[in-house]
Amino acid sequence: MNVEGKPTRTIWVAADGLGVDIIDQTRLPHEFAVARLDTLEDAEQAIRDMWVRGAPLIGATAAYGMALAVRADASDRRLDEAYRRLVATRPTAINLRWALDDMLAALRPLPPVMRPAAAYRQAARIADDDVAINAAIGENGLAVIRRLWKERQAAGADRLNLLTHCNAGWLATVDWGTALAPVYKAQLAGIPVHVWVDETRPRNQGASLTARELNWQGVPHTVIVDNAGGHLMQHGLVDLCIVGTDRTTASGDVCNKIGTYLKALAAKDNGVPFYVALPGPTIDWTIDDGIKAIPIEERNPSEVTHLAGRADDGRVTAVQLTPDGSPAINYGFDVTPARLVTGLITERGVCPASRDGLLSLYPERRPDA
Ligand code: MRU
């Protein structure tokens, strides 16, 4: 997508062909900064400390992290160590494990001397595939938006109001985004979309990242506090909720940023369609019950007790919200049961959030396939 008019991805190989450049998302929205990763340890830190985040981008960064590791030492021992360290950086997004499995399968059979070049090639393939997958999600989601817009337009509406949670835009992927890809495609198709952006406490990925990228792309949007969505839905001001996911189970349960479940409940109560956009690698075919089986990341409570922002003098600073001595807990994700999801938007099409729905799009996953 575009940053100040310049086509930009979130991760790319540096000009010297060795390092890997990323957008340091901890500096957004106030500063656009590129950080360079040179080692496995750099990649580990970038994922763990959320310089990069969002399920697909975590996967792509881990793939490049593996390439950086084997560039320095292409032995079996280092390959396995890189896998172990990278897979432990964030527990919830399944794309991380998927990308590392893919890298390992490509590199393991090769003699060490061939591994570094192959690792960069494979990581680039994962990144390019992510872009193509998300563009296809955008087209499939556009069909949903187009249908709803026709209905709303016939009822006299002058814009289509979407609500999204967290950041599932291009900053969460290599390019295009998942939940926001259909929004960008709708904008290109001339549909007057407007996005309600949940701020998404505690790290505020909505307020700082989704707003930033919608702003760069010129998509009309309004940032709201996390608690406002239900009120807007009760007053007919949301036509469609669309979110991303960090892990979707084989039966269509959806794990996404904490607070997503409450939006799905409010959507159900108000008859608002609730769609989830996801690439195939986000599906965890090994589990069914998301509430029981998906590990929920717990992050540092300081993300709850403190808030970062730009002060009037222009400096970005953190302030403490809570009284000294009040404990806090910081769950990163929650699970929205499939029964609350209107449909899953994938690169292969849109399906019901159910085992049969997913298998209709991914028939190679049928037990008898
Ligand atoms: O903790 P984050 O910022 O990595 O969480 C990101 C999300 O929850 C996104 O909604 C999700 O990864 C889907 S992104 C395409």
mmCIF file of N, CA, C and O in Angstrom, residues 279-369:
data_model
loop_
_atom_site.group_PDB
_atom_site.id
_atom_site.type_symbol
_atom_site.label_atom_id
_atom_site.label_comp_id
_atom_site.label_asym_id
_atom_site.label_seq_id
_atom_site.Cartn_x
_atom_site.Cartn_y
_atom_site.Cartn_z
ATOM 1 N N PRO A 279 -6.416 -15.595 5.877
ATOM 2 C CA PRO A 279 -5.712 -16.421 4.892
ATOM 3 C C PRO A 279 -5.682 -17.874 5.341
ATOM 4 O O PRO A 279 -5.712 -18.155 6.558
ATOM 5 N N GLY A 280 -5.586 -18.808 4.400
ATOM 6 C CA GLY A 280 -5.549 -20.237 4.723
ATOM 7 C C GLY A 280 -4.567 -20.590 5.844
ATOM 8 O O GLY A 280 -4.917 -21.393 6.733
ATOM 9 N N PRO A 281 -3.351 -20.023 5.847
ATOM 10 C CA PRO A 281 -2.398 -20.394 6.908
ATOM 11 C C PRO A 281 -2.826 -20.010 8.330
ATOM 12 O O PRO A 281 -2.177 -20.403 9.296
ATOM 13 N N THR A 282 -3.921 -19.270 8.476
ATOM 14 C CA THR A 282 -4.409 -18.927 9.816
ATOM 15 C C THR A 282 -5.322 -20.016 10.381
ATOM 16 O O THR A 282 -5.728 -19.955 11.543
ATOM 17 N N ILE A 283 -5.670 -20.993 9.547
ATOM 18 C CA ILE A 283 -6.545 -22.070 10.033
ATOM 19 C C ILE A 283 -5.692 -23.133 10.717
ATOM 20 O O ILE A 283 -4.718 -23.631 10.143
ATOM 21 N N ASP A 284 -6.054 -23.452 11.950
ATOM 22 C CA ASP A 284 -5.378 -24.539 12.676
ATOM 23 C C ASP A 284 -6.264 -25.768 12.565
ATOM 24 O O ASP A 284 -7.245 -25.918 13.305
ATOM 25 N N TRP A 285 -5.915 -26.650 11.623
ATOM 26 C CA TRP A 285 -6.754 -27.827 11.334
ATOM 27 C C TRP A 285 -6.650 -28.867 12.437
ATOM 28 O O TRP A 285 -7.379 -29.859 12.426
ATOM 29 N N THR A 286 -5.751 -28.657 13.404
ATOM 30 C CA THR A 286 -5.556 -29.679 14.441
ATOM 31 C C THR A 286 -6.505 -29.501 15.626
ATOM 32 O O THR A 286 -6.535 -30.343 16.512
ATOM 33 N N ILE A 287 -7.228 -28.381 15.671
ATOM 34 C CA ILE A 287 -8.100 -28.172 16.834
ATOM 35 C C ILE A 287 -9.514 -27.766 16.414
ATOM 36 O O ILE A 287 -9.721 -27.197 15.334
ATOM 37 N N ASP A 288 -10.483 -28.042 17.296
ATOM 38 C CA ASP A 288 -11.887 -27.715 17.030
ATOM 39 C C ASP A 288 -12.404 -26.629 17.959
ATOM 40 O O ASP A 288 -12.975 -25.638 17.524
ATOM 41 N N ASP A 289 -12.203 -26.853 19.254
ATOM 42 C CA ASP A 289 -12.788 -25.949 20.239
ATOM 43 C C ASP A 289 -11.778 -24.848 20.596
ATOM 44 O O ASP A 289 -10.824 -25.075 21.340
ATOM 45 N N GLY A 290 -12.026 -23.664 20.052
ATOM 46 C CA GLY A 290 -11.059 -22.576 20.229
ATOM 47 C C GLY A 290 -10.917 -22.133 21.674
ATOM 48 O O GLY A 290 -9.823 -21.772 22.123
ATOM 49 N N ILE A 291 -12.029 -22.160 22.425
ATOM 50 C CA ILE A 291 -11.968 -21.673 23.811
ATOM 51 C C ILE A 291 -11.079 -22.589 24.648
ATOM 52 O O ILE A 291 -10.281 -22.136 25.459
ATOM 53 N N LYS A 292 -11.196 -23.883 24.397
ATOM 54 C CA LYS A 292 -10.399 -24.834 25.188
ATOM 55 C C LYS A 292 -8.959 -24.932 24.674
ATOM 56 O O LYS A 292 -8.037 -25.133 25.465
ATOM 57 N N ALA A 293 -8.780 -24.850 23.363
ATOM 58 C CA ALA A 293 -7.493 -25.309 22.807
ATOM 59 C C ALA A 293 -6.512 -24.198 22.402
ATOM 60 O O ALA A 293 -5.325 -24.474 22.246
ATOM 61 N N ILE A 294 -6.978 -22.972 22.229
ATOM 62 C CA ILE A 294 -6.034 -21.956 21.719
ATOM 63 C C ILE A 294 -5.310 -21.282 22.885
ATOM 64 O O ILE A 294 -5.950 -20.749 23.804
ATOM 65 N N PRO A 295 -3.982 -21.300 22.866
ATOM 66 C CA PRO A 295 -3.242 -20.610 23.931
ATOM 67 C C PRO A 295 -3.393 -19.098 23.784
ATOM 68 O O PRO A 295 -3.186 -18.542 22.709
ATOM 69 N N ILE A 296 -3.801 -18.463 24.869
ATOM 70 C CA ILE A 296 -4.019 -17.011 24.830
ATOM 71 C C ILE A 296 -2.791 -16.314 25.419
ATOM 72 O O ILE A 296 -2.430 -16.541 26.578
ATOM 73 N N GLU A 297 -2.188 -15.485 24.609
ATOM 74 C CA GLU A 297 -0.992 -14.765 25.052
ATOM 75 C C GLU A 297 -1.339 -13.810 26.202
ATOM 76 O O GLU A 297 -2.328 -13.083 26.134
ATOM 77 N N GLU A 298 -0.503 -13.863 27.236
ATOM 78 C CA GLU A 298 -0.601 -12.846 28.302
ATOM 79 C C GLU A 298 0.618 -11.966 28.199
ATOM 80 O O GLU A 298 1.741 -12.450 28.257
ATOM 81 N N ARG A 299 0.394 -10.682 28.040
ATOM 82 C CA ARG A 299 1.516 -9.761 27.871
ATOM 83 C C ARG A 299 1.755 -8.982 29.171
ATOM 84 O O ARG A 299 1.030 -9.124 30.149
ATOM 85 N N ASN A 300 2.768 -8.155 29.132
ATOM 86 C CA ASN A 300 3.165 -7.415 30.321
ATOM 87 C C ASN A 300 2.017 -6.512 30.814
ATOM 88 O O ASN A 300 1.447 -5.738 30.030
ATOM 89 N N PRO A 301 1.689 -6.582 32.114
ATOM 90 C CA PRO A 301 0.613 -5.722 32.645
ATOM 91 C C PRO A 301 0.896 -4.230 32.457
ATOM 92 O O PRO A 301 -0.033 -3.421 32.486
ATOM 93 N N SER A 302 2.150 -3.876 32.234
ATOM 94 C CA SER A 302 2.452 -2.447 32.037
ATOM 95 C C SER A 302 1.729 -1.894 30.805
ATOM 96 O O SER A 302 1.495 -0.694 30.700
ATOM 97 N N GLU A 303 1.328 -2.781 29.855
ATOM 98 C CA GLU A 303 0.580 -2.293 28.692
ATOM 99 C C GLU A 303 -0.825 -1.834 29.109
ATOM 100 O O GLU A 303 -1.465 -1.049 28.417
ATOM 101 N N VAL A 304 -1.301 -2.353 30.266
ATOM 102 C CA VAL A 304 -2.617 -1.946 30.787
ATOM 103 C C VAL A 304 -2.476 -0.724 31.696
ATOM 104 O O VAL A 304 -3.272 0.209 31.624
ATOM 105 N N THR A 305 -1.435 -0.741 32.506
ATOM 106 C CA THR A 305 -1.307 0.328 33.513
ATOM 107 C C THR A 305 -0.768 1.628 32.916
ATOM 108 O O THR A 305 -0.923 2.687 33.505
ATOM 109 N N HIS A 306 -0.115 1.503 31.744
ATOM 110 C CA HIS A 306 0.499 2.689 31.133
ATOM 111 C C HIS A 306 -0.038 2.910 29.721
ATOM 112 O O HIS A 306 -0.493 1.978 29.065
ATOM 113 N N LEU A 307 0.092 4.110 29.275
ATOM 114 C CA LEU A 307 -0.403 4.492 27.950
ATOM 115 C C LEU A 307 0.656 5.375 27.295
ATOM 116 O O LEU A 307 1.180 6.291 27.944
ATOM 117 N N ALA A 308 0.963 5.094 26.025
ATOM 118 C CA ALA A 308 1.964 5.928 25.331
ATOM 119 C C ALA A 308 1.269 6.862 24.355
ATOM 120 O O ALA A 308 0.235 6.526 23.785
ATOM 121 N N GLY A 309 1.818 8.034 24.184
ATOM 122 C CA GLY A 309 1.248 8.979 23.232
ATOM 123 C C GLY A 309 2.154 10.176 23.046
ATOM 124 O O GLY A 309 3.195 10.279 23.692
ATOM 125 N N ARG A 310 1.743 11.066 22.141
ATOM 126 C CA ARG A 310 2.572 12.243 21.862
ATOM 127 C C ARG A 310 2.117 13.406 22.742
ATOM 128 O O ARG A 310 0.950 13.782 22.734
ATOM 129 N N ALA A 311 3.056 13.956 23.474
ATOM 130 C CA ALA A 311 2.744 15.102 24.339
ATOM 131 C C ALA A 311 2.686 16.377 23.502
ATOM 132 O O ALA A 311 3.080 16.387 22.337
ATOM 133 N N ASP A 312 2.186 17.435 24.109
ATOM 134 C CA ASP A 312 2.038 18.695 23.373
ATOM 135 C C ASP A 312 3.374 19.220 22.847
ATOM 136 O O ASP A 312 3.419 19.910 21.829
ATOM 137 N N ASP A 313 4.467 18.869 23.537
ATOM 138 C CA ASP A 313 5.771 19.348 23.049
ATOM 139 C C ASP A 313 6.329 18.447 21.939
ATOM 140 O O ASP A 313 7.464 18.637 21.497
ATOM 141 N N GLY A 314 5.527 17.465 21.485
ATOM 142 C CA GLY A 314 5.942 16.638 20.354
ATOM 143 C C GLY A 314 6.652 15.363 20.762
ATOM 144 O O GLY A 314 6.835 14.466 19.931
ATOM 145 N N ARG A 315 7.037 15.242 22.026
ATOM 146 C CA ARG A 315 7.751 14.039 22.451
ATOM 147 C C ARG A 315 6.767 12.892 22.705
ATOM 148 O O ARG A 315 5.694 13.119 23.269
ATOM 149 N N VAL A 316 7.157 11.682 22.273
ATOM 150 C CA VAL A 316 6.327 10.514 22.558
ATOM 151 C C VAL A 316 6.729 9.982 23.927
ATOM 152 O O VAL A 316 7.904 9.774 24.209
ATOM 153 N N THR A 317 5.743 9.816 24.787
ATOM 154 C CA THR A 317 6.051 9.462 26.160
ATOM 155 C C THR A 317 4.975 8.522 26.713
ATOM 156 O O THR A 317 3.892 8.413 26.154
ATOM 157 N N ALA A 318 5.290 7.828 27.798
ATOM 158 C CA ALA A 318 4.301 6.943 28.423
ATOM 159 C C ALA A 318 3.869 7.540 29.754
ATOM 160 O O ALA A 318 4.690 8.125 30.476
ATOM 161 N N VAL A 319 2.596 7.414 30.057
ATOM 162 C CA VAL A 319 2.104 7.887 31.359
ATOM 163 C C VAL A 319 1.403 6.735 32.073
ATOM 164 O O VAL A 319 0.881 5.813 31.439
ATOM 165 N N GLN A 320 1.391 6.812 33.408
ATOM 166 C CA GLN A 320 0.745 5.766 34.201
ATOM 167 C C GLN A 320 -0.714 6.142 34.435
ATOM 168 O O GLN A 320 -1.030 7.265 34.826
ATOM 169 N N LEU A 321 -1.621 5.161 34.186
ATOM 170 C CA LEU A 321 -3.057 5.407 34.345
ATOM 171 C C LEU A 321 -3.564 4.993 35.716
ATOM 172 O O LEU A 321 -4.527 5.550 36.226
ATOM 173 N N THR A 322 -2.969 3.956 36.260
ATOM 174 C CA THR A 322 -3.516 3.296 37.449
ATOM 175 C C THR A 322 -2.765 3.737 38.702
ATOM 176 O O THR A 322 -1.616 4.171 38.619
ATOM 177 N N PRO A 323 -3.415 3.599 39.862
ATOM 178 C CA PRO A 323 -2.689 3.944 41.097
ATOM 179 C C PRO A 323 -1.563 2.953 41.371
ATOM 180 O O PRO A 323 -1.670 1.781 40.979
ATOM 181 N N ASP A 324 -0.511 3.416 42.011
ATOM 182 C CA ASP A 324 0.551 2.502 42.431
ATOM 183 C C ASP A 324 -0.093 1.384 43.243
ATOM 184 O O ASP A 324 -0.977 1.637 44.071
ATOM 185 N N GLY A 325 0.317 0.149 42.999
ATOM 186 C CA GLY A 325 -0.150 -0.962 43.831
ATOM 187 C C GLY A 325 -1.384 -1.668 43.307
ATOM 188 O O GLY A 325 -1.763 -2.705 43.847
ATOM 189 N N SER A 326 -2.070 -1.126 42.271
ATOM 190 C CA SER A 326 -3.221 -1.852 41.708
ATOM 191 C C SER A 326 -2.723 -2.834 40.660
ATOM 192 O O SER A 326 -2.138 -2.426 39.660
ATOM 193 N N PRO A 327 -2.961 -4.127 40.869
ATOM 194 C CA PRO A 327 -2.481 -5.088 39.878
ATOM 195 C C PRO A 327 -3.311 -5.029 38.595
ATOM 196 O O PRO A 327 -4.472 -4.622 38.614
ATOM 197 N N ALA A 328 -2.696 -5.451 37.497
ATOM 198 C CA ALA A 328 -3.413 -5.507 36.216
ATOM 199 C C ALA A 328 -3.067 -6.826 35.534
ATOM 200 O O ALA A 328 -2.044 -7.437 35.834
ATOM 201 N N ILE A 329 -3.921 -7.263 34.635
ATOM 202 C CA ILE A 329 -3.623 -8.474 33.857
ATOM 203 C C ILE A 329 -3.935 -8.177 32.400
ATOM 204 O O ILE A 329 -4.868 -7.423 32.099
ATOM 205 N N ASN A 330 -3.159 -8.773 31.528
ATOM 206 C CA ASN A 330 -3.188 -8.349 30.131
ATOM 207 C C ASN A 330 -3.339 -9.542 29.177
ATOM 208 O O ASN A 330 -2.362 -10.079 28.676
ATOM 209 N N TYR A 331 -4.602 -9.961 28.941
ATOM 210 C CA TYR A 331 -4.863 -11.025 27.983
ATOM 211 C C TYR A 331 -4.852 -10.423 26.576
ATOM 212 O O TYR A 331 -5.553 -9.442 26.316
ATOM 213 N N GLY A 332 -4.100 -11.052 25.669
ATOM 214 C CA GLY A 332 -3.963 -10.468 24.335
ATOM 215 C C GLY A 332 -5.107 -10.787 23.383
ATOM 216 O O GLY A 332 -5.376 -10.021 22.456
ATOM 217 N N PHE A 333 -5.781 -11.905 23.592
ATOM 218 C CA PHE A 333 -6.744 -12.380 22.589
ATOM 219 C C PHE A 333 -7.971 -12.983 23.263
ATOM 220 O O PHE A 333 -7.926 -13.322 24.458
ATOM 221 N N ASP A 334 -9.059 -13.113 22.509
ATOM 222 C CA ASP A 334 -10.191 -13.908 22.979
ATOM 223 C C ASP A 334 -10.736 -14.716 21.804
ATOM 224 O O ASP A 334 -10.311 -14.535 20.655
ATOM 225 N N VAL A 335 -11.655 -15.613 22.120
ATOM 226 C CA VAL A 335 -12.189 -16.499 21.083
ATOM 227 C C VAL A 335 -13.662 -16.175 20.856
ATOM 228 O O VAL A 335 -14.451 -16.097 21.794
ATOM 229 N N THR A 336 -14.004 -15.977 19.612
ATOM 230 C CA THR A 336 -15.397 -15.780 19.211
ATOM 231 C C THR A 336 -15.906 -17.108 18.651
ATOM 232 O O THR A 336 -15.375 -17.599 17.645
ATOM 233 N N PRO A 337 -16.908 -17.699 19.302
ATOM 234 C CA PRO A 337 -17.409 -18.983 18.801
ATOM 235 C C PRO A 337 -18.011 -18.838 17.395
ATOM 236 O O PRO A 337 -18.592 -17.799 17.062
ATOM 237 N N ALA A 338 -17.886 -19.915 16.626
ATOM 238 C CA ALA A 338 -18.339 -19.900 15.228
ATOM 239 C C ALA A 338 -19.791 -19.438 15.086
ATOM 240 O O ALA A 338 -20.154 -18.777 14.118
ATOM 241 N N ARG A 339 -20.650 -19.763 16.093
ATOM 242 C CA ARG A 339 -22.089 -19.440 15.965
ATOM 243 C C ARG A 339 -22.323 -17.928 15.885
ATOM 244 O O ARG A 339 -23.397 -17.478 15.460
ATOM 245 N N LEU A 340 -21.339 -17.114 16.289
ATOM 246 C CA LEU A 340 -21.519 -15.656 16.236
ATOM 247 C C LEU A 340 -20.960 -15.043 14.944
ATOM 248 O O LEU A 340 -21.023 -13.834 14.743
ATOM 249 N N VAL A 341 -20.374 -15.889 14.097
ATOM 250 C CA VAL A 341 -19.699 -15.386 12.889
ATOM 251 C C VAL A 341 -20.597 -15.606 11.669
ATOM 252 O O VAL A 341 -21.012 -16.731 11.386
ATOM 253 N N THR A 342 -20.880 -14.536 10.939
ATOM 254 C CA THR A 342 -21.757 -14.651 9.758
ATOM 255 C C THR A 342 -21.051 -15.399 8.636
ATOM 256 O O THR A 342 -21.658 -16.200 7.929
ATOM 257 N N GLY A 343 -19.764 -15.117 8.448
ATOM 258 C CA GLY A 343 -19.039 -15.788 7.371
ATOM 259 C C GLY A 343 -17.554 -15.561 7.486
ATOM 260 O O GLY A 343 -17.099 -14.607 8.124
ATOM 261 N N LEU A 344 -16.802 -16.492 6.893
ATOM 262 C CA LEU A 344 -15.344 -16.375 6.842
ATOM 263 C C LEU A 344 -14.959 -15.981 5.417
ATOM 264 O O LEU A 344 -15.388 -16.630 4.450
ATOM 265 N N ILE A 345 -14.173 -14.924 5.306
ATOM 266 C CA ILE A 345 -13.730 -14.470 3.982
ATOM 267 C C ILE A 345 -12.287 -14.940 3.795
ATOM 268 O O ILE A 345 -11.399 -14.513 4.530
ATOM 269 N N THR A 346 -12.080 -15.833 2.860
ATOM 270 C CA THR A 346 -10.733 -16.370 2.633
ATOM 271 C C THR A 346 -10.291 -16.049 1.207
ATOM 272 O O THR A 346 -11.069 -15.500 0.418
ATOM 273 N N GLU A 347 -9.063 -16.464 0.896
ATOM 274 C CA GLU A 347 -8.551 -16.248 -0.467
ATOM 275 C C GLU A 347 -9.271 -17.144 -1.475
ATOM 276 O O GLU A 347 -9.200 -16.925 -2.674
ATOM 277 N N ARG A 348 -9.971 -18.171 -0.971
ATOM 278 C CA ARG A 348 -10.662 -19.100 -1.887
ATOM 279 C C ARG A 348 -12.155 -18.810 -2.005
ATOM 280 O O ARG A 348 -12.867 -19.519 -2.710
ATOM 281 N N GLY A 349 -12.646 -17.866 -1.225
ATOM 282 C CA GLY A 349 -14.061 -17.554 -1.268
ATOM 283 C C GLY A 349 -14.595 -17.304 0.129
ATOM 284 O O GLY A 349 -13.835 -17.266 1.098
ATOM 285 N N VAL A 350 -15.921 -17.138 0.221
ATOM 286 C CA VAL A 350 -16.570 -16.861 1.507
ATOM 287 C C VAL A 350 -17.351 -18.108 1.908
ATOM 288 O O VAL A 350 -18.032 -18.701 1.069
ATOM 289 N N CYS A 351 -17.239 -18.494 3.177
ATOM 290 C CA CYS A 351 -17.944 -19.717 3.599
ATOM 291 C C CYS A 351 -18.537 -19.520 4.991
ATOM 292 O O CYS A 351 -18.124 -18.616 5.732
ATOM 293 N N PRO A 352 -19.495 -20.376 5.368
ATOM 294 C CA PRO A 352 -19.989 -20.335 6.742
ATOM 295 C C PRO A 352 -18.855 -20.699 7.701
ATOM 296 O O PRO A 352 -17.935 -21.441 7.344
ATOM 297 N N ALA A 353 -18.938 -20.187 8.931
ATOM 298 C CA ALA A 353 -17.934 -20.520 9.946
ATOM 299 C C ALA A 353 -18.291 -21.881 10.540
ATOM 300 O O ALA A 353 -18.942 -21.962 11.579
ATOM 301 N N SER A 354 -17.888 -22.906 9.868
ATOM 302 C CA SER A 354 -18.196 -24.274 10.309
ATOM 303 C C SER A 354 -17.184 -25.206 9.653
ATOM 304 O O SER A 354 -16.507 -24.833 8.683
ATOM 305 N N ARG A 355 -17.118 -26.428 10.181
ATOM 306 C CA ARG A 355 -16.221 -27.432 9.583
ATOM 307 C C ARG A 355 -16.576 -27.643 8.109
ATOM 308 O O ARG A 355 -15.713 -27.604 7.248
ATOM 309 N N ASP A 356 -17.886 -27.836 7.830
ATOM 310 C CA ASP A 356 -18.289 -28.086 6.440
ATOM 311 C C ASP A 356 -17.981 -26.882 5.560
ATOM 312 O O ASP A 356 -17.575 -27.026 4.406
ATOM 313 N N GLY A 357 -18.204 -25.701 6.123
ATOM 314 C CA GLY A 357 -17.923 -24.482 5.350
ATOM 315 C C GLY A 357 -16.459 -24.416 4.963
ATOM 316 O O GLY A 357 -16.109 -24.204 3.788
ATOM 317 N N LEU A 358 -15.586 -24.625 5.935
ATOM 318 C CA LEU A 358 -14.146 -24.548 5.642
ATOM 319 C C LEU A 358 -13.717 -25.660 4.691
ATOM 320 O O LEU A 358 -12.931 -25.432 3.765
ATOM 321 N N LEU A 359 -14.275 -26.873 4.902
ATOM 322 C CA LEU A 359 -13.872 -27.983 4.037
ATOM 323 C C LEU A 359 -14.367 -27.782 2.595
ATOM 324 O O LEU A 359 -13.759 -28.293 1.654
ATOM 325 N N SER A 360 -15.457 -27.004 2.437
ATOM 326 C CA SER A 360 -15.921 -26.753 1.067
ATOM 327 C C SER A 360 -14.900 -25.906 0.299
ATOM 328 O O SER A 360 -14.779 -26.001 -0.920
ATOM 329 N N LEU A 361 -14.137 -25.096 1.035
ATOM 330 C CA LEU A 361 -13.113 -24.277 0.370
ATOM 331 C C LEU A 361 -11.737 -24.957 0.372
ATOM 332 O O LEU A 361 -10.894 -24.655 -0.473
ATOM 333 N N TYR A 362 -11.505 -25.812 1.349
ATOM 334 C CA TYR A 362 -10.197 -26.492 1.458
ATOM 335 C C TYR A 362 -10.424 -28.011 1.444
ATOM 336 O O TYR A 362 -10.157 -28.695 2.435
ATOM 337 N N PRO A 363 -10.929 -28.553 0.303
ATOM 338 C CA PRO A 363 -11.298 -29.978 0.261
ATOM 339 C C PRO A 363 -10.104 -30.894 0.506
ATOM 340 O O PRO A 363 -10.288 -32.035 0.933
ATOM 341 N N GLU A 364 -8.887 -30.394 0.267
ATOM 342 C CA GLU A 364 -7.700 -31.252 0.492
ATOM 343 C C GLU A 364 -7.523 -31.575 1.973
ATOM 344 O O GLU A 364 -6.723 -32.427 2.333
ATOM 345 N N ARG A 365 -8.284 -30.894 2.827
ATOM 346 C CA ARG A 365 -8.199 -31.161 4.264
ATOM 347 C C ARG A 365 -9.203 -32.209 4.740
ATOM 348 O O ARG A 365 -9.237 -32.554 5.911
ATOM 349 N N ARG A 366 -10.038 -32.684 3.837
ATOM 350 C CA ARG A 366 -10.988 -33.739 4.226
ATOM 351 C C ARG A 366 -10.192 -34.973 4.628
ATOM 352 O O ARG A 366 -9.200 -35.320 3.979
ATOM 353 N N PRO A 367 -10.639 -35.650 5.692
ATOM 354 C CA PRO A 367 -9.899 -36.829 6.149
ATOM 355 C C PRO A 367 -9.715 -37.864 5.040
ATOM 356 O O PRO A 367 -8.719 -38.553 4.993
ATOM 357 N N ASP A 368 -10.705 -37.936 4.099
ATOM 358 C CA ASP A 368 -10.612 -38.964 3.060
ATOM 359 C C ASP A 368 -9.921 -38.445 1.800
ATOM 360 O O ASP A 368 -9.881 -39.134 0.783
ATOM 361 N N ALA A 369 -9.379 -37.212 1.850
ATOM 362 C CA ALA A 369 -8.784 -36.632 0.618
ATOM 363 C C ALA A 369 -7.430 -37.279 0.295
ATOM 364 O O ALA A 369 -6.723 -37.714 1.164
#
